[in-house]
DNA sequence: CCTCCCTTGACAGGTTGATGACAGCTAGCG
DNA sequence: CGCTAGCTGTCATCAACCTGTCAAGGGAGG
């Protein structure tokens, strides 16, 4: 909470505290910058008129440092241009004084809610990661270039690590019923995958006569 | 865009289209639910008064299904309780009619920005910078002249660097339901972008059979 | 030592993407 | 109201690369 007006600050701090949130109340731009350098906040409520500088500058500073903390701006001026500027400077929301506390609370809830989205839907084995949505594969964070078939095959294997897939299993899943391919095709792609994933902490193992499985290497204790 | 009033709808659709965004305009709650089941949107602008039900119900339905698409609610009533209800039902923002289009655009930008994960107001990859507000693109600070479609395509790619976008992903985002285009259109615009961004430290790469991605070239330490 | 199965290199065919030319359309302007 | 300029998207052609078969060389297990 960055706010230099006593009564507004007290009211807001009181309201959030009653809701069970911990609040730091800073009254200057400098103090706020210091606090932000030390602490990681879930939400910043920022007044624009500060004794030692504009809240806009503080906001710009925050964003230029790459901080993604949601910011809710408070101001006394209701001009449309002010709001547009605030939002384009990197604010997430905007409220004009005087405001209703219920609305402040609601907007704060909406911003906090946003935070915890984005479930991880990626498949991984060791340092090999496959994102089925973008169909991109990375090894230690570095992108690996795979072709469509190679990714399709890897996706099957990595979806159930340690499970053994017979060649006919793989053929059925990779090709429709009609356009079957020879069993060699699988062996071929296994080879190509191994080559492209060299250096990974996961390995495609052959079980003679049974099929293939992907396994994560135990720590090489080297 | 969910809105049953003709003139408001036309104005908003026109504004976003001019900015290079693809817009689907639904006039009923039922139609919107159908569209949402099929398509993945970057933003939903939702009017509350609909002929076949309340927008609140649609909003609740969206959230109950786990969809995290940002929702901006439009309404004619300025009551505080309405706003609080909207935000608590899962809306991300709220605007009272009549509103200024600049503000609608700014709020839409803020919501879209948040989804991309970056809190900063400009998108960049290497020395290529895109300012969504002015829809201007610069290369090493020098302005590059791009057309609407070119900017829209670049905006998608640069919003998530390294991510691979399939051609159908791009088609869905660039064109609404109505004016679909052939896959060649994408290839064409990729080519045009590459030509206009020649010499940049970022590059649009082709992953055959999978799609396109934008990557920043590692420093050539020359 | 022998057999079967896997591995790997090379190759032909087919699919996918790149590119130049062109027509429809929109918008701005006189 | 008509005209021009530029944006848009389709077609056709060509190049690049993926795909899967063949065949020849290993290696594990009996």
Coordinates of C-alpha atoms (C1' of nucleotides) in Angstrom, one line a residue:
Chain A
X1 CA 0.0 0.0 0.0
X2 CA 1.6 3.3 -1.2
X3 CA -0.5 6.2 0.1
X4 CA 0.5 9.5 1.8
X5 CA -3.0 10.5 2.9
X6 CA -3.5 9.4 6.4
X7 CA -7.2 8.7 6.5
X8 CA -7.4 6.9 3.2
X9 CA -4.4 4.8 4.2
X10 CA -5.7 3.9 7.6
X11 CA -9.1 2.8 6.1
X12 CA -7.5 0.7 3.4
X13 CA -5.0 -1.0 5.6
X14 CA -7.7 -1.7 8.1
X15 CA -10.0 -3.2 5.5
X16 CA -7.3 -5.5 4.1
X17 CA -6.1 -6.5 7.6
X18 CA -9.7 -7.4 8.6
X19 CA -9.7 -9.7 5.5
X20 CA -6.7 -11.5 6.8
X21 CA -4.0 -10.0 4.5
X22 CA -0.7 -8.7 5.7
X23 CA -0.2 -5.1 4.6
X24 CA 2.9 -2.9 4.4
X25 CA 2.1 0.8 4.3
X26 CA 4.6 3.1 2.7
X27 CA 4.0 6.9 2.5
X28 CA 6.8 7.9 0.1
X29 CA 8.1 6.8 -3.3
X30 CA 11.6 6.2 -2.0
X31 CA 10.3 4.1 0.9
X32 CA 8.2 2.0 -1.5
X33 CA 11.2 1.4 -3.8
X34 CA 13.2 0.2 -0.8
X35 CA 10.5 -2.1 0.4
X36 CA 10.0 -3.6 -3.1
X37 CA 13.7 -4.3 -3.4
X38 CA 13.5 -6.5 -0.3
X39 CA 10.1 -8.0 -0.2
X40 CA 8.0 -9.9 -2.7
X41 CA 4.3 -8.7 -2.6
X42 CA 1.2 -10.3 -4.0
X43 CA -0.4 -6.9 -4.8
X44 CA 0.6 -3.3 -4.9
X45 CA -2.1 -0.6 -4.3
X46 CA -0.5 2.6 -5.5
X47 CA -1.5 6.3 -5.0
X48 CA -0.4 8.6 -7.8
X49 CA 0.2 11.7 -5.7
X50 CA 3.2 11.2 -3.5
X51 CA 5.3 13.8 -1.6
X52 CA 8.5 12.8 -3.3
X53 CA 7.5 12.1 -6.9
X54 CA 4.7 10.7 -9.0
X55 CA 3.4 7.2 -8.6
X56 CA 3.7 6.8 -12.4
X57 CA 7.4 7.0 -12.1
X58 CA 7.5 4.4 -9.4
X59 CA 5.2 2.2 -11.6
X60 CA 7.5 2.6 -14.6
X61 CA 10.5 1.8 -12.4
X62 CA 8.8 -1.4 -11.1
X63 CA 8.0 -2.6 -14.6
X64 CA 11.4 -1.8 -16.1
X65 CA 12.9 -4.0 -13.5
X66 CA 10.8 -6.9 -14.8
X67 CA 8.6 -7.2 -11.7
X68 CA 5.2 -8.6 -12.6
X69 CA 3.5 -7.9 -9.3
X70 CA -0.1 -6.7 -10.0
X71 CA -0.6 -3.0 -9.5
X72 CA -3.8 -1.2 -8.7
X73 CA -3.6 2.5 -9.1
X74 CA -5.6 5.0 -7.0
X75 CA -6.0 8.6 -8.0
X76 CA -8.2 11.6 -7.5
X77 CA -8.4 12.6 -11.2
X78 CA -11.0 11.0 -13.3
X79 CA -9.7 12.0 -16.7
X80 CA -9.8 9.3 -19.3
X81 CA -6.3 10.1 -20.5
X82 CA -5.0 9.5 -16.9
X83 CA -6.5 6.0 -16.9
X84 CA -5.2 5.2 -20.3
X85 CA -1.7 6.3 -19.3
X86 CA -1.8 4.3 -16.1
X87 CA -2.9 1.1 -17.8
X88 CA -0.3 1.6 -20.5
X89 CA 2.4 2.3 -18.0
X90 CA 1.8 -1.2 -16.7
X91 CA -0.9 -0.9 -14.1
X92 CA -3.4 -3.7 -14.0
X93 CA -6.3 -1.7 -12.8
X94 CA -7.4 1.8 -11.9
X95 CA -9.7 3.3 -9.3
X96 CA -10.8 6.9 -8.9
X97 CA -11.1 8.5 -5.4
X98 CA -13.4 8.6 -3.7
X99 CA -14.2 5.0 -4.1
X100 CA -16.3 2.4 -2.4
X101 CA -14.3 -0.1 -0.3
X102 CA -16.3 -3.0 -1.5
X103 CA -15.2 -2.2 -5.0
X104 CA -11.6 -1.9 -4.0
X105 CA -11.8 -5.3 -2.3
X106 CA -13.5 -6.8 -5.3
X107 CA -10.9 -5.5 -7.7
X108 CA -8.1 -6.7 -5.4
X109 CA -9.6 -10.1 -5.3
X110 CA -9.9 -10.2 -9.1
X111 CA -6.2 -9.3 -9.4
X112 CA -5.1 -11.8 -6.8
X113 CA -7.1 -14.5 -8.4
X114 CA -5.4 -14.0 -11.7
X115 CA -2.1 -14.9 -10.2
X116 CA -2.5 -18.5 -9.6
X117 CA -3.5 -19.7 -13.0
X118 CA -1.7 -21.6 -15.6
X119 CA -1.4 -25.3 -14.8
X120 CA 1.6 -27.1 -16.1
X121 CA 0.6 -29.4 -18.8
X122 CA 4.0 -30.5 -20.0
X123 CA 5.4 -34.0 -20.1
X124 CA 8.9 -34.6 -19.0
X125 CA 11.5 -37.3 -18.3
X126 CA 14.7 -36.0 -16.7
X127 CA 15.8 -32.9 -18.5
X128 CA 13.7 -33.6 -21.6
X129 CA 10.5 -31.7 -21.7
X130 CA 7.7 -31.9 -24.2
X131 CA 4.9 -29.3 -24.3
X132 CA 2.0 -31.0 -26.1
X133 CA 0.2 -27.7 -26.7
X134 CA 3.0 -26.0 -28.6
X135 CA 4.5 -29.3 -29.7
X136 CA 7.9 -28.1 -28.7
X137 CA 10.6 -30.2 -27.1
X138 CA 13.5 -28.8 -25.0
X139 CA 16.6 -30.4 -23.5
X140 CA 17.9 -28.6 -20.5
X141 CA 15.7 -25.6 -21.6
X142 CA 17.3 -25.5 -25.0
X143 CA 15.0 -26.2 -27.9
X144 CA 15.5 -29.4 -29.8
X145 CA 14.4 -29.7 -33.4
X146 CA 12.3 -32.7 -34.0
X147 CA 10.0 -33.6 -36.9
X148 CA 6.3 -34.4 -36.5
X149 CA 6.8 -38.1 -36.4
X150 CA 9.6 -37.9 -34.0
X151 CA 7.6 -35.8 -31.6
X152 CA 4.6 -38.1 -31.9
X153 CA 6.7 -41.1 -31.0
X154 CA 8.4 -39.3 -28.1
X155 CA 5.0 -38.2 -26.8
X156 CA 3.8 -41.7 -26.6
X157 CA 6.9 -42.9 -24.8
X158 CA 7.3 -40.0 -22.4
X159 CA 3.6 -40.1 -21.5
X160 CA 4.2 -43.3 -19.6
X161 CA 7.8 -43.5 -18.5
X162 CA 9.1 -47.0 -17.8
X163 CA 6.3 -48.7 -19.6
X164 CA 7.3 -51.0 -22.4
X165 CA 5.6 -50.4 -25.7
X166 CA 5.8 -53.1 -28.3
X167 CA 6.4 -52.2 -31.8
X168 CA 2.9 -53.0 -32.8
X169 CA 1.6 -50.8 -30.0
X170 CA 3.6 -47.9 -31.4
X171 CA 2.6 -48.7 -35.0
X172 CA -1.0 -48.6 -34.1
X173 CA -0.7 -45.3 -32.3
X174 CA 1.5 -43.6 -34.8
X175 CA -0.4 -44.6 -38.0
X176 CA -4.0 -45.1 -38.6
X177 CA -5.3 -48.5 -39.3
X178 CA -4.9 -48.2 -43.0
X179 CA -1.6 -46.6 -43.8
X180 CA 0.5 -49.1 -41.9
X181 CA 4.2 -48.9 -42.1
X182 CA 6.8 -51.6 -41.8
X183 CA 8.2 -52.3 -38.3
X184 CA 11.5 -50.9 -39.5
X185 CA 10.0 -47.4 -39.5
X186 CA 9.8 -47.6 -35.7
X187 CA 13.3 -48.7 -35.3
X188 CA 14.4 -46.0 -37.6
X189 CA 12.7 -43.3 -35.6
X190 CA 13.9 -44.6 -32.3
X191 CA 17.4 -44.3 -33.7
X192 CA 16.8 -40.7 -34.9
X193 CA 15.3 -39.7 -31.5
X194 CA 18.3 -41.2 -29.7
X195 CA 20.7 -39.2 -31.9
X196 CA 18.8 -35.9 -31.3
X197 CA 18.4 -36.4 -27.6
X198 CA 22.1 -37.3 -27.0
X199 CA 23.3 -36.0 -23.7
X200 CA 19.9 -36.2 -22.1
X201 CA 19.3 -37.6 -18.6
X202 CA 16.6 -39.8 -20.0
X203 CA 17.3 -42.7 -22.4
X204 CA 15.3 -44.9 -24.7
X205 CA 16.1 -48.5 -23.9
X206 CA 15.6 -51.5 -26.1
X207 CA 14.1 -54.7 -24.7
X208 CA 14.9 -57.3 -27.2
X209 CA 11.9 -59.0 -28.6
X210 CA 9.5 -56.9 -26.4
X211 CA 9.7 -53.3 -27.4
X212 CA 11.0 -49.9 -26.2
X213 CA 10.7 -47.8 -23.0
X214 CA 12.0 -44.5 -21.8
X215 CA 13.8 -44.4 -18.5
X216 CA 15.4 -41.6 -16.5
X217 CA 19.0 -42.3 -15.7
X218 CA 19.8 -42.5 -12.0
X219 CA 22.3 -39.9 -10.9
X220 CA 25.6 -40.8 -12.6
X221 CA 27.5 -40.2 -9.4
X222 CA 30.4 -38.9 -11.5
Chain B
X1 CA -17.5 -9.8 -28.3
X2 CA -20.9 -10.6 -26.8
X3 CA -23.3 -7.7 -27.4
X4 CA -26.8 -7.4 -28.7
X5 CA -27.0 -3.7 -29.3
X6 CA -26.2 -3.1 -32.9
X7 CA -24.5 0.3 -32.8
X8 CA -22.3 -0.5 -29.8
X9 CA -21.3 -3.8 -31.3
X10 CA -20.4 -2.3 -34.6
X11 CA -18.3 0.4 -33.0
X12 CA -16.4 -2.0 -30.8
X13 CA -15.9 -4.6 -33.6
X14 CA -14.7 -1.9 -35.9
X15 CA -12.3 -0.5 -33.4
X16 CA -10.7 -3.8 -32.7
X17 CA -10.6 -4.8 -36.3
X18 CA -8.8 -1.6 -37.2
X19 CA -6.2 -2.5 -34.6
X20 CA -5.7 -5.8 -36.4
X21 CA -7.5 -8.1 -34.0
X22 CA -9.8 -10.8 -35.3
X23 CA -13.3 -10.4 -33.6
X24 CA -16.2 -12.8 -33.4
X25 CA -19.4 -11.0 -32.7
X26 CA -22.1 -13.0 -30.9
X27 CA -25.5 -11.5 -30.1
X28 CA -26.9 -14.1 -27.8
X29 CA -25.9 -16.1 -24.8
X30 CA -26.5 -19.4 -26.5
X31 CA -24.4 -18.4 -29.5
X32 CA -21.6 -17.3 -27.3
X33 CA -21.5 -20.6 -25.4
X34 CA -21.3 -22.5 -28.7
X35 CA -18.5 -20.3 -29.9
X36 CA -16.6 -20.7 -26.7
X37 CA -16.9 -24.4 -26.9
X38 CA -15.2 -24.4 -30.2
X39 CA -12.7 -21.6 -30.2
X40 CA -10.0 -20.4 -27.9
X41 CA -10.1 -16.6 -27.4
X42 CA -7.6 -14.1 -26.1
X43 CA -10.3 -11.9 -24.6
X44 CA -14.0 -11.8 -24.1
X45 CA -15.9 -8.5 -24.0
X46 CA -19.2 -9.3 -22.4
X47 CA -22.4 -7.3 -22.3
X48 CA -24.7 -8.1 -19.3
X49 CA -28.1 -7.5 -20.9
X50 CA -28.7 -10.2 -23.5
X51 CA -31.9 -11.3 -25.1
X52 CA -31.8 -14.9 -23.9
X53 CA -30.3 -14.6 -20.5
X54 CA -28.0 -12.6 -18.3
X55 CA -24.3 -12.2 -19.1
X56 CA -23.6 -13.0 -15.5
X57 CA -24.9 -16.5 -16.0
X58 CA -22.7 -16.9 -19.1
X59 CA -19.7 -15.6 -17.1
X60 CA -20.4 -18.1 -14.2
X61 CA -20.7 -20.9 -16.8
X62 CA -17.4 -20.0 -18.3
X63 CA -15.6 -20.0 -15.0
X64 CA -17.2 -23.2 -13.8
X65 CA -15.7 -24.9 -16.8
X66 CA -12.3 -23.8 -15.8
X67 CA -11.7 -21.4 -18.7
X68 CA -9.3 -18.7 -17.7
X69 CA -9.9 -16.4 -20.6
X70 CA -9.9 -12.8 -19.5
X71 CA -13.4 -11.3 -19.4
X72 CA -14.2 -7.5 -19.6
X73 CA -17.8 -6.8 -18.6
X74 CA -19.9 -4.0 -20.2
X75 CA -23.0 -2.7 -18.6
X76 CA -25.3 0.3 -18.5
X77 CA -25.8 0.2 -14.7
X78 CA -23.2 2.0 -12.6
X79 CA -24.2 0.6 -9.2
X80 CA -21.3 -0.4 -7.0
X81 CA -23.0 -3.7 -6.2
X82 CA -23.1 -4.6 -9.8
X83 CA -19.4 -4.1 -10.2
X84 CA -18.6 -6.1 -7.1
X85 CA -20.8 -8.9 -8.3
X86 CA -19.2 -8.9 -11.7
X87 CA -15.7 -9.0 -10.4
X88 CA -16.5 -11.7 -7.9
X89 CA -18.2 -13.8 -10.5
X90 CA -14.9 -14.0 -12.3
X91 CA -14.8 -10.9 -14.5
X92 CA -11.3 -9.3 -14.8
X93 CA -12.5 -5.8 -15.4
X94 CA -15.6 -3.7 -15.7
X95 CA -16.7 -0.8 -17.8
X96 CA -19.9 1.3 -17.6
X97 CA -21.7 2.5 -20.7
X98 CA -21.3 4.9 -22.2
X99 CA -17.6 4.6 -22.2
X100 CA -14.7 6.1 -24.1
X101 CA -13.2 3.8 -26.7
X102 CA -9.7 4.8 -25.7
X103 CA -10.4 3.5 -22.3
X104 CA -11.8 0.2 -23.6
X105 CA -8.7 -0.2 -25.7
X106 CA -6.4 0.5 -22.8
X107 CA -8.2 -1.9 -20.5
X108 CA -8.2 -4.6 -23.2
X109 CA -4.5 -4.1 -23.7
X110 CA -3.9 -4.4 -19.9
X111 CA -5.8 -7.7 -19.9
X112 CA -4.1 -9.1 -22.9
X113 CA -0.7 -8.1 -21.6
X114 CA -1.4 -9.9 -18.3
X115 CA -2.2 -13.1 -20.2
X116 CA 1.1 -13.0 -22.0
X117 CA 2.8 -13.1 -18.7
X118 CA 4.7 -9.9 -19.2
X119 CA 3.9 -6.8 -17.2
X120 CA 5.8 -4.5 -19.6
X121 CA 3.9 -2.5 -22.1
X122 CA 6.0 -3.3 -25.1
X123 CA 6.8 -6.6 -26.7
X124 CA 10.2 -7.3 -27.9
X125 CA 12.5 -10.0 -29.3
X126 CA 16.1 -8.9 -29.8
X127 CA 16.2 -5.6 -31.4
X128 CA 12.6 -5.9 -32.7
X129 CA 10.2 -4.0 -30.5
X130 CA 6.4 -3.8 -30.9
X131 CA 4.3 -1.3 -29.0
X132 CA 0.8 -2.6 -28.9
X133 CA -0.5 0.8 -28.0
X134 CA 0.6 2.7 -31.0
X135 CA 0.9 -0.5 -33.1
X136 CA 4.3 0.6 -34.2
X137 CA 7.3 -1.7 -34.8
X138 CA 10.9 -0.6 -34.6
X139 CA 14.1 -2.3 -35.5
X140 CA 17.1 -1.0 -33.6
X141 CA 14.9 2.1 -32.9
X142 CA 14.2 2.7 -36.5
X143 CA 10.6 2.4 -37.5
X144 CA 9.5 -0.4 -39.7
X145 CA 6.4 0.0 -41.8
X146 CA 4.1 -3.0 -41.4
X147 CA 0.5 -3.5 -42.4
X148 CA -2.2 -4.5 -40.0
X149 CA -2.1 -8.2 -40.7
X150 CA 1.7 -8.2 -40.6
X151 CA 1.6 -6.5 -37.2
X152 CA -1.1 -8.9 -35.9
X153 CA 0.9 -11.9 -36.9
X154 CA 4.1 -10.5 -35.4
X155 CA 2.2 -9.7 -32.2
X156 CA 1.2 -13.3 -31.8
X157 CA 4.6 -14.7 -32.4
X158 CA 6.5 -12.1 -30.3
X159 CA 4.1 -12.4 -27.4
X160 CA 5.5 -15.9 -26.7
X161 CA 9.0 -16.2 -28.1
X162 CA 10.2 -19.7 -28.7
X163 CA 6.8 -21.1 -28.7
X164 CA 5.8 -23.0 -31.8
X165 CA 2.5 -21.8 -33.4
X166 CA 0.9 -24.2 -35.8
X167 CA -0.6 -22.7 -38.9
X168 CA -4.1 -23.4 -37.7
X169 CA -3.3 -21.7 -34.4
X170 CA -2.3 -18.6 -36.3
X171 CA -5.3 -18.8 -38.7
X172 CA -7.7 -19.0 -35.7
X173 CA -6.2 -16.0 -34.1
X174 CA -5.8 -13.9 -37.1
X175 CA -9.2 -14.5 -38.6
X176 CA -12.5 -14.9 -36.9
X177 CA -15.0 -17.6 -37.8
X178 CA -16.3 -15.7 -40.8
X179 CA -13.5 -14.8 -43.1
X180 CA -11.3 -17.9 -43.0
X181 CA -8.3 -17.9 -45.3
X182 CA -6.2 -20.6 -46.8
X183 CA -3.0 -21.8 -45.1
X184 CA -1.0 -20.2 -47.8
X185 CA -2.0 -16.8 -46.4
X186 CA 0.1 -17.5 -43.3
X187 CA 3.1 -18.6 -45.3
X188 CA 2.7 -15.5 -47.4
X189 CA 2.7 -13.2 -44.4
X190 CA 5.6 -15.0 -42.8
X191 CA 7.5 -14.3 -45.9
X192 CA 6.6 -10.7 -45.9
X193 CA 7.6 -10.3 -42.3
X194 CA 10.9 -11.9 -42.8
X195 CA 11.7 -9.6 -45.7
X196 CA 10.7 -6.5 -43.7
X197 CA 12.6 -7.6 -40.6
X198 CA 15.8 -8.5 -42.5
X199 CA 18.8 -7.7 -40.4
X200 CA 17.1 -8.2 -37.1
X201 CA 18.6 -10.1 -34.2
X202 CA 15.4 -12.1 -34.0
X203 CA 14.3 -14.6 -36.7
X204 CA 11.1 -16.4 -37.6
X205 CA 12.0 -20.0 -38.0
X206 CA 10.0 -22.7 -39.8
X207 CA 9.5 -26.1 -38.2
X208 CA 8.4 -28.2 -41.0
X209 CA 5.0 -29.8 -40.4
X210 CA 4.6 -28.1 -37.1
X211 CA 4.5 -24.3 -37.5
X212 CA 6.5 -21.2 -36.8
X213 CA 8.4 -19.7 -33.9
X214 CA 10.3 -16.5 -33.3
X215 CA 13.7 -16.8 -31.8
X216 CA 16.4 -14.3 -30.8
X217 CA 19.8 -15.1 -32.3
X218 CA 22.5 -15.8 -29.8
X219 CA 25.1 -13.1 -29.7
X220 CA 27.4 -13.7 -32.6
X221 CA 30.3 -12.5 -30.5
X222 CA 31.9 -11.0 -33.6
Chain C
dC1 C1' 29.2 -70.4 -33.5
dC2 C1' 24.9 -69.3 -35.2
dT3 C1' 20.6 -67.1 -35.5
dC4 C1' 17.6 -63.6 -34.9
dC5 C1' 16.7 -58.9 -34.0
dC6 C1' 18.2 -54.4 -33.8
dT7 C1' 21.0 -50.6 -35.8
dT8 C1' 22.5 -47.6 -39.2
dG9 C1' 23.5 -45.5 -43.8
dA10 C1' 21.8 -44.4 -48.2
dC11 C1' 17.9 -43.4 -51.4
dA12 C1' 13.3 -42.4 -53.9
dG13 C1' 8.9 -40.5 -53.4
dG14 C1' 5.8 -37.5 -51.5
dT15 C1' 4.4 -33.8 -48.8
dT16 C1' 5.1 -29.2 -47.1
dG17 C1' 6.8 -24.5 -47.4
dA18 C1' 8.7 -20.5 -50.2
dT19 C1' 8.0 -17.2 -53.7
dG20 C1' 6.4 -14.4 -57.7
dA21 C1' 2.5 -12.9 -60.2
dC22 C1' -2.2 -11.4 -60.1
dA23 C1' -7.1 -10.0 -59.0
dG24 C1' -10.5 -8.3 -55.6
dC25 C1' -11.2 -5.0 -52.2
dT26 C1' -10.8 -1.0 -49.1
dA27 C1' -9.8 3.4 -48.0
dG28 C1' -8.2 7.8 -48.7
dC29 C1' -8.4 11.7 -51.7
dG30 C1' -9.5 14.9 -55.1
Chain D
dC1 C1' -18.6 10.3 -57.0
dG2 C1' -14.8 8.3 -59.2
dC3 C1' -10.0 7.3 -58.9
dT4 C1' -5.8 5.7 -57.3
dA5 C1' -2.7 3.3 -54.2
dG6 C1' -1.9 -0.1 -51.3
dC7 C1' -3.4 -4.1 -48.6
dT8 C1' -5.2 -9.0 -49.0
dG9 C1' -5.3 -13.5 -50.2
dT10 C1' -5.4 -17.3 -54.1
dC11 C1' -2.9 -19.8 -57.7
dA12 C1' 0.8 -22.0 -59.6
dT13 C1' 5.5 -23.3 -59.7
dC14 C1' 9.7 -24.7 -57.5
dA15 C1' 12.7 -26.0 -53.8
dA16 C1' 13.5 -28.2 -49.4
dC17 C1' 12.9 -31.6 -46.4
dC18 C1' 10.5 -35.3 -44.1
dT19 C1' 9.2 -40.1 -44.6
dG20 C1' 9.7 -44.9 -44.9
dT21 C1' 11.8 -49.0 -47.6
dC22 C1' 15.9 -51.6 -48.6
dA23 C1' 20.0 -53.6 -47.6
dA24 C1' 24.1 -54.4 -45.2
dG25 C1' 26.5 -54.5 -40.8
dG26 C1' 26.5 -55.4 -35.4
dG27 C1' 25.6 -57.8 -31.1
dA28 C1' 22.9 -60.4 -27.7
dG29 C1' 21.5 -64.8 -26.4
dG30 C1' 21.3 -69.5 -27.0

